[in-house]
Each structure stands twice: as structure tokens, then as C-alpha cells.
Amino acid sequence: MYKDGHRGVALLLMVPLTGLFGIVGFGMTILAVAVCRLPDLDHDYGWLPHRGLTHTIWFAVGAGAVTTAGLYVGLIGLPIEIPAWPLALLAGTTVFLGIVSHLIADALTVGRGDHAIRPFQPLSPEQLRFGLVRSNSRIWNGALLVGGIGAQILALGLFYRPF
């Protein structure tokens, strides 16, 4: 999946949270979209195999945990009293969901072998592949992005109730 498709899947995955939490959920969505392409950092480093470690649930858990811990430490050091633990946990969970959206988007694509994702390796070599679309399809990448934006607008409009 290309960047627009990844962003679209992240937007779609976060729709329930936008609907549930309104503007806070939409803020979570922005964070999820911001990190949804993080697993593709393996393109930048030759020593990381593509769709290897960064395309696992363990990477998502680790990134969420690092976000939670780092933000918590940063928030408790502030000179004001804020709910540091809930905010840090919310951010870490959002990072986790953003990365999971990447795995889902890649699983939608056609391909096998090295092109498939194995989200639970090394514990399980099983591939996750739905094989519905070609990763380079401009139509599908665009449709996912437009659909995600539209769904977010609907979620905000239909479910958001100002205080």
C-alpha cells in the first residue's frame, strides 16, 4: 500500500474513536495518521528486511510502550498537575493503533512470499494476506484516503456533542 492508502486505513480504523470521543478522538486520529507509515522505515535502512520486524505486532506494542513511558516521564516533570498516566496511555494506544493500521493496509494487498506480512513472527510464520488490491493502485489508495476523510467528517458531525 502506498502512503495515501495507509493514511486512509488509519483514518478508517480510528472512526469509532472519533465518534466516541469527539474532538479528543479526532486528535487521536491525527496522531495515528502521523505514525501509520512508521513501519516503512525499513526502506531507509538496508539492514532491516522489508516487511520484517517493523511489520509485526511486537513492533506496534514496543512503539506504543515507548510512547507511553516517554510521554509519562515528560508529563510528570511538568510544573502543573495533569492526568499524566491516562494521557500517556491514550497516546501509546493511539501509536499502537496507527501501526496496526499499517499492517492491515499491507495485508489488503496482493502478494506472497517476501511481500506478505507475518505479524506474529518469530512466534508464528503465518502470513496475513487478504489479497484484495494491488499496492500500487492509485484508485484504491485514493479511495481509501477519500473514504477515510469522509468517514471522519461523518463521525465528527454525527457523534460529536460539544460540552
PDB file of N, CA, C and O in Angstrom, residues 1-12 15 29 33 36-37 105 108 137-153:
ATOM      1  N   MET A   1       0.855  -1.169   0.000  1.00  0.00           N
ATOM      2  CA  MET A   1       0.000   0.000   0.000  1.00  0.00           C
ATOM      3  C   MET A   1       0.906   1.239   0.000  1.00  0.00           C
ATOM      4  O   MET A   1       1.952   1.246   0.630  1.00  0.00           O
ATOM      5  N   TYR A   2       0.457   2.247  -0.702  1.00  0.00           N
ATOM      6  CA  TYR A   2       1.212   3.497  -0.746  1.00  0.00           C
ATOM      7  C   TYR A   2       0.716   4.443   0.342  1.00  0.00           C
ATOM      8  O   TYR A   2      -0.240   4.150   1.059  1.00  0.00           O
ATOM      9  N   LYS A   3       1.372   5.601   0.465  1.00  0.00           N
ATOM     10  CA  LYS A   3       1.115   6.474   1.608  1.00  0.00           C
ATOM     11  C   LYS A   3      -0.349   6.897   1.747  1.00  0.00           C
ATOM     12  O   LYS A   3      -0.877   6.914   2.846  1.00  0.00           O
ATOM     13  N   ASP A   4      -1.015   7.227   0.650  1.00  0.00           N
ATOM     14  CA  ASP A   4      -2.419   7.631   0.759  1.00  0.00           C
ATOM     15  C   ASP A   4      -3.295   6.483   1.256  1.00  0.00           C
ATOM     16  O   ASP A   4      -4.217   6.688   2.040  1.00  0.00           O
ATOM     17  N   GLY A   5      -3.014   5.290   0.798  1.00  0.00           N
ATOM     18  CA  GLY A   5      -3.768   4.123   1.261  1.00  0.00           C
ATOM     19  C   GLY A   5      -3.542   3.861   2.743  1.00  0.00           C
ATOM     20  O   GLY A   5      -4.491   3.564   3.485  1.00  0.00           O
ATOM     21  N   HIS A   6      -2.303   3.990   3.195  1.00  0.00           N
ATOM     22  CA  HIS A   6      -2.006   3.812   4.622  1.00  0.00           C
ATOM     23  C   HIS A   6      -2.727   4.863   5.458  1.00  0.00           C
ATOM     24  O   HIS A   6      -3.304   4.549   6.506  1.00  0.00           O
ATOM     25  N   ARG A   7      -2.698   6.083   4.993  1.00  0.00           N
ATOM     26  CA  ARG A   7      -3.384   7.145   5.738  1.00  0.00           C
ATOM     27  C   ARG A   7      -4.895   6.914   5.758  1.00  0.00           C
ATOM     28  O   ARG A   7      -5.550   7.138   6.780  1.00  0.00           O
ATOM     29  N   GLY A   8      -5.436   6.454   4.642  1.00  0.00           N
ATOM     30  CA  GLY A   8      -6.864   6.177   4.577  1.00  0.00           C
ATOM     31  C   GLY A   8      -7.290   5.067   5.528  1.00  0.00           C
ATOM     32  O   GLY A   8      -8.307   5.182   6.218  1.00  0.00           O
ATOM     33  N   VAL A   9      -6.505   4.005   5.601  1.00  0.00           N
ATOM     34  CA  VAL A   9      -6.830   2.907   6.512  1.00  0.00           C
ATOM     35  C   VAL A   9      -6.732   3.378   7.968  1.00  0.00           C
ATOM     36  O   VAL A   9      -7.574   3.022   8.801  1.00  0.00           O
ATOM     37  N   ALA A  10      -5.736   4.196   8.273  1.00  0.00           N
ATOM     38  CA  ALA A  10      -5.626   4.740   9.638  1.00  0.00           C
ATOM     39  C   ALA A  10      -6.847   5.594   9.972  1.00  0.00           C
ATOM     40  O   ALA A  10      -7.416   5.487  11.060  1.00  0.00           O
ATOM     41  N   LEU A  11      -7.264   6.425   9.035  1.00  0.00           N
ATOM     42  CA  LEU A  11      -8.457   7.249   9.253  1.00  0.00           C
ATOM     43  C   LEU A  11      -9.687   6.376   9.492  1.00  0.00           C
ATOM     44  O   LEU A  11     -10.486   6.643  10.390  1.00  0.00           O
ATOM     45  N   LEU A  12      -9.837   5.334   8.695  1.00  0.00           N
ATOM     46  CA  LEU A  12     -10.991   4.442   8.840  1.00  0.00           C
ATOM     47  C   LEU A  12     -10.956   3.674  10.165  1.00  0.00           C
ATOM     48  O   LEU A  12     -11.985   3.532  10.831  1.00  0.00           O
ATOM     49  N   VAL A  15     -12.190   5.832  13.120  1.00  0.00           N
ATOM     50  CA  VAL A  15     -13.545   6.399  13.094  1.00  0.00           C
ATOM     51  C   VAL A  15     -14.319   6.131  14.388  1.00  0.00           C
ATOM     52  O   VAL A  15     -14.934   7.044  14.943  1.00  0.00           O
ATOM     53  N   THR A  29      -6.818  10.455  16.144  1.00  0.00           N
ATOM     54  CA  THR A  29      -6.749  10.086  14.731  1.00  0.00           C
ATOM     55  C   THR A  29      -5.571  10.766  14.048  1.00  0.00           C
ATOM     56  O   THR A  29      -4.842  10.133  13.277  1.00  0.00           O
ATOM     57  N   VAL A  33      -2.570   8.766  12.193  1.00  0.00           N
ATOM     58  CA  VAL A  33      -2.194   9.011  10.799  1.00  0.00           C
ATOM     59  C   VAL A  33      -0.727   9.432  10.709  1.00  0.00           C
ATOM     60  O   VAL A  33      -0.009   9.027   9.795  1.00  0.00           O
ATOM     61  N   CYS A  36       1.334   6.178  11.081  1.00  0.00           N
ATOM     62  CA  CYS A  36       0.919   4.974  10.361  1.00  0.00           C
ATOM     63  C   CYS A  36       1.943   4.471   9.355  1.00  0.00           C
ATOM     64  O   CYS A  36       1.922   3.305   8.984  1.00  0.00           O
ATOM     65  N   ARG A  37       2.855   5.302   8.936  1.00  0.00           N
ATOM     66  CA  ARG A  37       3.861   4.853   7.973  1.00  0.00           C
ATOM     67  C   ARG A  37       5.197   4.491   8.630  1.00  0.00           C
ATOM     68  O   ARG A  37       6.166   4.153   7.968  1.00  0.00           O
ATOM     69  N   ALA A 105      -3.413  -2.392   6.272  1.00  0.00           N
ATOM     70  CA  ALA A 105      -3.325  -1.883   4.895  1.00  0.00           C
ATOM     71  C   ALA A 105      -2.429  -2.779   4.042  1.00  0.00           C
ATOM     72  O   ALA A 105      -2.776  -3.104   2.902  1.00  0.00           O
ATOM     73  N   LEU A 108      -4.078  -5.997   3.020  1.00  0.00           N
ATOM     74  CA  LEU A 108      -5.092  -5.880   1.973  1.00  0.00           C
ATOM     75  C   LEU A 108      -4.521  -6.142   0.587  1.00  0.00           C
ATOM     76  O   LEU A 108      -5.256  -6.454  -0.346  1.00  0.00           O
ATOM     77  N   SER A 137      -2.109   0.546  -6.734  1.00  0.00           N
ATOM     78  CA  SER A 137      -3.332   1.013  -7.368  1.00  0.00           C
ATOM     79  C   SER A 137      -3.662   2.437  -6.909  1.00  0.00           C
ATOM     80  O   SER A 137      -4.007   2.660  -5.744  1.00  0.00           O
ATOM     81  N   ARG A 138      -3.576   3.378  -7.832  1.00  0.00           N
ATOM     82  CA  ARG A 138      -3.896   4.771  -7.495  1.00  0.00           C
ATOM     83  C   ARG A 138      -5.368   4.901  -7.114  1.00  0.00           C
ATOM     84  O   ARG A 138      -5.715   5.694  -6.246  1.00  0.00           O
ATOM     85  N   ILE A 139      -6.203   4.111  -7.754  1.00  0.00           N
ATOM     86  CA  ILE A 139      -7.640   4.169  -7.468  1.00  0.00           C
ATOM     87  C   ILE A 139      -7.914   3.725  -6.033  1.00  0.00           C
ATOM     88  O   ILE A 139      -8.607   4.416  -5.282  1.00  0.00           O
ATOM     89  N   TRP A 140      -7.368   2.575  -5.633  1.00  0.00           N
ATOM     90  CA  TRP A 140      -7.630   2.075  -4.278  1.00  0.00           C
ATOM     91  C   TRP A 140      -6.967   2.935  -3.213  1.00  0.00           C
ATOM     92  O   TRP A 140      -7.559   3.193  -2.165  1.00  0.00           O
ATOM     93  N   ASN A 141      -5.742   3.369  -3.452  1.00  0.00           N
ATOM     94  CA  ASN A 141      -5.080   4.242  -2.484  1.00  0.00           C
ATOM     95  C   ASN A 141      -5.871   5.532  -2.298  1.00  0.00           C
ATOM     96  O   ASN A 141      -6.104   5.981  -1.178  1.00  0.00           O
ATOM     97  N   GLY A 142      -6.314   6.113  -3.413  1.00  0.00           N
ATOM     98  CA  GLY A 142      -7.111   7.330  -3.341  1.00  0.00           C
ATOM     99  C   GLY A 142      -8.468   7.100  -2.701  1.00  0.00           C
ATOM    100  O   GLY A 142      -8.941   7.913  -1.898  1.00  0.00           O
ATOM    101  N   ALA A 143      -9.104   5.981  -3.045  1.00  0.00           N
ATOM    102  CA  ALA A 143     -10.423   5.676  -2.479  1.00  0.00           C
ATOM    103  C   ALA A 143     -10.346   5.473  -0.969  1.00  0.00           C
ATOM    104  O   ALA A 143     -11.234   5.925  -0.223  1.00  0.00           O
ATOM    105  N   LEU A 144      -9.298   4.810  -0.501  1.00  0.00           N
ATOM    106  CA  LEU A 144      -9.144   4.616   0.945  1.00  0.00           C
ATOM    107  C   LEU A 144      -8.947   5.957   1.654  1.00  0.00           C
ATOM    108  O   LEU A 144      -9.532   6.196   2.717  1.00  0.00           O
ATOM    109  N   LEU A 145      -8.145   6.827   1.058  1.00  0.00           N
ATOM    110  CA  LEU A 145      -7.912   8.137   1.672  1.00  0.00           C
ATOM    111  C   LEU A 145      -9.196   8.972   1.686  1.00  0.00           C
ATOM    112  O   LEU A 145      -9.578   9.517   2.730  1.00  0.00           O
ATOM    113  N   VAL A 146      -9.870   9.060   0.557  1.00  0.00           N
ATOM    114  CA  VAL A 146     -11.109   9.840   0.479  1.00  0.00           C
ATOM    115  C   VAL A 146     -12.174   9.236   1.391  1.00  0.00           C
ATOM    116  O   VAL A 146     -12.886   9.954   2.104  1.00  0.00           O
ATOM    117  N   GLY A 147     -12.275   7.907   1.397  1.00  0.00           N
ATOM    118  CA  GLY A 147     -13.232   7.240   2.286  1.00  0.00           C
ATOM    119  C   GLY A 147     -12.928   7.508   3.749  1.00  0.00           C
ATOM    120  O   GLY A 147     -13.844   7.731   4.552  1.00  0.00           O
ATOM    121  N   GLY A 148     -11.653   7.486   4.112  1.00  0.00           N
ATOM    122  CA  GLY A 148     -11.260   7.761   5.492  1.00  0.00           C
ATOM    123  C   GLY A 148     -11.571   9.188   5.910  1.00  0.00           C
ATOM    124  O   GLY A 148     -12.064   9.432   7.009  1.00  0.00           O
ATOM    125  N   ILE A 149     -11.295  10.128   5.016  1.00  0.00           N
ATOM    126  CA  ILE A 149     -11.603  11.533   5.321  1.00  0.00           C
ATOM    127  C   ILE A 149     -13.108  11.713   5.476  1.00  0.00           C
ATOM    128  O   ILE A 149     -13.580  12.339   6.430  1.00  0.00           O
ATOM    129  N   GLY A 150     -13.858  11.144   4.549  1.00  0.00           N
ATOM    130  CA  GLY A 150     -15.314  11.247   4.621  1.00  0.00           C
ATOM    131  C   GLY A 150     -15.881  10.618   5.886  1.00  0.00           C
ATOM    132  O   GLY A 150     -16.772  11.190   6.538  1.00  0.00           O
ATOM    133  N   ALA A 151     -15.364   9.456   6.253  1.00  0.00           N
ATOM    134  CA  ALA A 151     -15.840   8.774   7.462  1.00  0.00           C
ATOM    135  C   ALA A 151     -15.517   9.580   8.715  1.00  0.00           C
ATOM    136  O   ALA A 151     -16.330   9.642   9.645  1.00  0.00           O
ATOM    137  N   GLN A 152     -14.359  10.219   8.734  1.00  0.00           N
ATOM    138  CA  GLN A 152     -14.001  11.057   9.878  1.00  0.00           C
ATOM    139  C   GLN A 152     -14.919  12.271   9.983  1.00  0.00           C
ATOM    140  O   GLN A 152     -15.353  12.638  11.077  1.00  0.00           O
ATOM    141  N   ILE A 153     -15.224  12.880   8.846  1.00  0.00           N
ATOM    142  CA  ILE A 153     -16.142  14.026   8.852  1.00  0.00           C
ATOM    143  C   ILE A 153     -17.512  13.595   9.366  1.00  0.00           C
ATOM    144  O   ILE A 153     -18.121  14.288  10.194  1.00  0.00           O
TER     145      ILE A 153
END
